[in-house]
Every structure is written in structure tokens, then in C-alpha cells.
mmCIF file of C-alpha atoms in Angstrom:
data_model
loop_
_atom_site.group_PDB
_atom_site.id
_atom_site.type_symbol
_atom_site.label_atom_id
_atom_site.label_comp_id
_atom_site.label_asym_id
_atom_site.label_seq_id
_atom_site.Cartn_x
_atom_site.Cartn_y
_atom_site.Cartn_z
ATOM 1 C CA UNK A 1 16.924 -5.771 -22.227
ATOM 2 C CA UNK A 2 14.346 -3.175 -24.568
ATOM 3 C CA UNK A 3 12.698 -0.189 -23.577
ATOM 4 C CA UNK A 4 8.791 0.440 -23.109
ATOM 5 C CA UNK A 5 8.053 2.703 -25.955
ATOM 6 C CA UNK A 6 3.996 1.996 -25.835
ATOM 7 C CA UNK A 7 2.483 3.657 -22.421
ATOM 8 C CA UNK A 8 -1.301 3.338 -21.865
ATOM 9 C CA UNK A 9 -2.438 6.084 -19.971
ATOM 10 C CA UNK A 10 -5.515 6.308 -17.607
ATOM 11 C CA UNK A 11 -7.474 9.029 -15.612
ATOM 12 C CA UNK A 12 -8.993 8.111 -12.440
ATOM 13 C CA UNK A 13 -11.207 9.903 -9.793
ATOM 14 C CA UNK A 14 -9.453 8.372 -7.017
ATOM 15 C CA UNK A 15 -5.934 7.552 -8.426
ATOM 16 C CA UNK A 16 -4.241 6.594 -5.001
ATOM 17 C CA UNK A 17 -6.915 3.654 -5.003
ATOM 18 C CA UNK A 18 -6.810 2.964 -8.370
ATOM 19 C CA UNK A 19 -2.510 2.625 -7.889
ATOM 20 C CA UNK A 20 -3.865 0.209 -4.694
ATOM 21 C CA UNK A 21 -5.498 -2.021 -6.672
ATOM 22 C CA UNK A 22 -3.321 -1.875 -9.738
ATOM 23 C CA UNK A 23 -0.389 -2.637 -7.497
ATOM 24 C CA UNK A 24 -1.662 -4.968 -4.678
ATOM 25 C CA UNK A 25 -4.476 -6.864 -6.950
ATOM 26 C CA UNK A 26 -3.257 -6.856 -10.170
ATOM 27 C CA UNK A 27 0.361 -7.072 -9.473
ATOM 28 C CA UNK A 28 2.286 -3.817 -10.994
ATOM 29 C CA UNK A 29 4.777 -2.273 -9.191
ATOM 30 C CA UNK A 30 5.350 1.377 -8.460
ATOM 31 C CA UNK A 31 8.101 3.127 -10.214
ATOM 32 C CA UNK A 32 6.807 7.031 -9.802
ATOM 33 C CA UNK A 33 4.168 8.733 -8.051
ATOM 34 C CA UNK A 34 3.879 12.383 -8.000
ATOM 35 C CA UNK A 35 1.360 14.728 -6.354
ATOM 36 C CA UNK A 36 0.274 15.730 -3.101
ATOM 37 C CA UNK A 37 -2.615 14.336 -0.702
ATOM 38 C CA UNK A 38 -5.254 12.552 -2.915
ATOM 39 C CA UNK A 39 -3.939 14.093 -6.564
ATOM 40 C CA UNK A 40 -1.655 12.131 -8.461
ATOM 41 C CA UNK A 41 -0.195 14.404 -10.828
ATOM 42 C CA UNK A 42 1.886 11.837 -12.540
ATOM 43 C CA UNK A 43 1.922 8.033 -12.009
ATOM 44 C CA UNK A 44 3.905 5.415 -13.819
ATOM 45 C CA UNK A 45 3.524 1.810 -12.856
ATOM 46 C CA UNK A 46 5.842 -0.775 -14.374
ATOM 47 C CA UNK A 47 4.396 -4.809 -15.092
ATOM 48 C CA UNK A 48 7.137 -7.288 -13.727
ATOM 49 C CA UNK A 49 7.165 -9.106 -17.274
ATOM 50 C CA UNK A 50 7.678 -5.957 -18.972
ATOM 51 C CA UNK A 51 6.095 -2.486 -19.904
ATOM 52 C CA UNK A 52 3.668 -0.182 -17.890
ATOM 53 C CA UNK A 53 1.231 2.120 -17.440
ATOM 54 C CA UNK A 54 0.864 5.855 -16.773
ATOM 55 C CA UNK A 55 -2.064 7.372 -14.955
ATOM 56 C CA UNK A 56 -2.729 10.585 -12.700
ATOM 57 C CA UNK A 57 -5.934 12.089 -10.983
ATOM 58 C CA UNK A 58 -8.925 13.245 -13.554
ATOM 59 C CA UNK A 59 -9.085 16.439 -11.441
ATOM 60 C CA UNK A 60 -7.647 18.623 -8.978
ATOM 61 C CA UNK A 61 -8.657 20.888 -6.216
ATOM 62 C CA UNK A 62 -8.274 24.544 -7.074
ATOM 63 C CA UNK A 63 -8.324 26.449 -3.978
ATOM 64 C CA UNK A 64 -11.931 28.696 -3.881
ATOM 65 C CA UNK A 65 -13.447 26.607 -6.450
ATOM 66 C CA UNK A 66 -14.985 23.196 -7.207
ATOM 67 C CA UNK A 67 -13.298 20.089 -8.376
ATOM 68 C CA UNK A 68 -12.058 20.905 -11.831
ATOM 69 C CA UNK A 69 -10.715 18.849 -14.852
ATOM 70 C CA UNK A 70 -6.630 19.028 -14.940
ATOM 71 C CA UNK A 71 -6.569 21.531 -18.348
ATOM 72 C CA UNK A 72 -2.939 21.074 -18.877
ATOM 73 C CA UNK A 73 -3.387 17.092 -19.764
ATOM 74 C CA UNK A 74 -3.434 15.703 -23.065
ATOM 75 C CA UNK A 75 -6.254 13.596 -22.317
ATOM 76 C CA UNK A 76 -7.929 15.890 -20.097
ATOM 77 C CA UNK A 77 -11.244 15.387 -22.391
ATOM 78 C CA UNK A 78 -11.488 12.052 -21.526
ATOM 79 C CA UNK A 79 -13.838 10.858 -18.652
ATOM 80 C CA UNK A 80 -12.161 9.108 -15.865
ATOM 81 C CA UNK A 81 -12.450 5.344 -15.645
ATOM 82 C CA UNK A 82 -12.498 4.587 -19.258
ATOM 83 C CA UNK A 83 -10.108 2.626 -21.577
ATOM 84 C CA UNK A 84 -8.680 -1.094 -21.639
ATOM 85 C CA UNK A 85 -5.293 -2.512 -21.642
ATOM 86 C CA UNK A 86 -3.841 -6.048 -22.600
ATOM 87 C CA UNK A 87 -1.322 -7.150 -20.424
ATOM 88 C CA UNK A 88 0.885 -10.300 -21.459
ATOM 89 C CA UNK A 89 1.876 -12.654 -18.479
ATOM 90 C CA UNK A 90 2.732 -16.694 -17.664
ATOM 91 C CA UNK A 91 0.389 -16.317 -14.633
ATOM 92 C CA UNK A 92 -3.105 -15.447 -15.764
ATOM 93 C CA UNK A 93 -4.587 -18.049 -13.375
ATOM 94 C CA UNK A 94 -2.655 -16.187 -10.073
ATOM 95 C CA UNK A 95 -4.138 -13.013 -11.012
ATOM 96 C CA UNK A 96 -7.140 -13.982 -11.839
ATOM 97 C CA UNK A 97 -7.593 -15.723 -8.448
ATOM 98 C CA UNK A 98 -6.318 -12.419 -6.736
ATOM 99 C CA UNK A 99 -9.061 -10.192 -8.081
ATOM 100 C CA UNK A 100 -11.890 -12.945 -7.131
ATOM 101 C CA UNK A 101 -10.249 -12.831 -3.572
ATOM 102 C CA UNK A 102 -10.479 -8.977 -3.327
ATOM 103 C CA UNK A 103 -14.056 -9.067 -4.887
ATOM 104 C CA UNK A 104 -12.873 -7.601 -8.409
ATOM 105 C CA UNK A 105 -15.347 -7.769 -11.334
ATOM 106 C CA UNK A 106 -14.546 -10.580 -13.587
ATOM 107 C CA UNK A 107 -15.969 -9.409 -16.960
ATOM 108 C CA UNK A 108 -14.961 -13.132 -18.590
ATOM 109 C CA UNK A 109 -13.399 -15.790 -16.732
ATOM 110 C CA UNK A 110 -10.183 -17.733 -17.492
ATOM 111 C CA UNK A 111 -10.505 -19.353 -20.733
ATOM 112 C CA UNK A 112 -8.259 -20.987 -23.586
ATOM 113 C CA UNK A 113 -8.744 -19.392 -26.919
ATOM 114 C CA UNK A 114 -8.774 -21.118 -30.207
ATOM 115 C CA UNK A 115 -5.612 -19.189 -31.200
ATOM 116 C CA UNK A 116 -3.550 -20.557 -27.992
ATOM 117 C CA UNK A 117 -3.769 -17.947 -25.305
ATOM 118 C CA UNK A 118 -5.055 -18.229 -21.420
ATOM 119 C CA UNK A 119 -6.410 -15.672 -19.782
ATOM 120 C CA UNK A 120 -9.096 -13.480 -18.582
ATOM 121 C CA UNK A 121 -10.764 -9.982 -18.183
ATOM 122 C CA UNK A 122 -11.888 -7.989 -15.334
ATOM 123 C CA UNK A 123 -12.655 -4.571 -14.665
ATOM 124 C CA UNK A 124 -11.057 -2.376 -11.949
ATOM 125 C CA UNK A 125 -12.758 -0.334 -9.446
ATOM 126 C CA UNK A 126 -13.143 2.882 -11.860
ATOM 127 C CA UNK A 127 -14.042 0.690 -14.929
ATOM 128 C CA UNK A 128 -11.141 0.442 -16.947
ATOM 129 C CA UNK A 129 -10.930 -3.052 -18.417
ATOM 130 C CA UNK A 130 -7.718 -5.093 -17.689
ATOM 131 C CA UNK A 131 -7.258 -8.432 -19.821
ATOM 132 C CA UNK A 132 -4.303 -10.874 -18.882
ATOM 133 C CA UNK A 133 -3.296 -13.659 -21.004
ATOM 134 C CA UNK A 134 -0.761 -15.588 -22.499
ATOM 135 C CA UNK A 135 -0.605 -14.322 -26.084
ATOM 136 C CA UNK A 136 2.252 -12.393 -27.037
ATOM 137 C CA UNK A 137 1.477 -11.267 -30.231
ATOM 138 C CA UNK A 138 2.964 -12.850 -33.536
ATOM 139 C CA UNK A 139 6.673 -13.650 -33.024
#
């Protein structure tokens, strides 16, 4: 058993909807979600085959003020829905089929790469790129 030491982090305009897509369509599991109402202060999603991602709302409602960026976040300067992640999986075909069935945007369809990986790339509803493949890096 190893611990996860690299955590991609993302900001979303609608973090609750992003969590729904990442869990229901892509296959992540919720480990922790903190926040009230539509605001997600912090969420941790685990990948069943190892690893995970962290995410949160790009903005929060401040009483008597318009929607404002979270100034306490180290990534507060990044726009929401920006970034990419590569996720190692033994099941790229199943994930691809769920994305297609959900009406997701497949950027690069399933294919075999010359280095022995099978995988695909899609966008989540806010534009983050998610690549899934069998390539697990040089062992």
C-alpha cells in the first residue's frame, strides 16, 4: 500500500456538478466534501485504482457583495475549468462508454498508442481535460 503524494487540484464554477460528473460518469469516489449549499470549500475524490484529485468552488457568495473569488486559495488566480489530468486505468473502454452515454465531449477517441497504452481524452462539463489510459509510466 502506498500513499498518494501528488494531488491535481481544480477550481470549478459549479463544484457540486463537477463532483457529480467525476463520480457518476468518470468513476471517482467521494472521500470528503466540505462546504455549504452550492459552495464547496474543499473536496477530495479518490480514484479506485489509486490516487485522487482535490477540487473546490472558484467563488463564493459574500453577503451584500457580488460573487467573488476565494482569496484564501493558493490557486485563486487560475480561472475555473482549466487544467488536465492523466488517470491510469485498466478499464479505459468502460469509462469511454460512460462518457459517451452521458453526452460527454470526447476530444481524442479510444486508440492504441505506439508506446503500448490504450486510452482516450475527454472534457468535463467546465472544460478540464481528463485522459484515461493503461500507461502507468516507466516501472
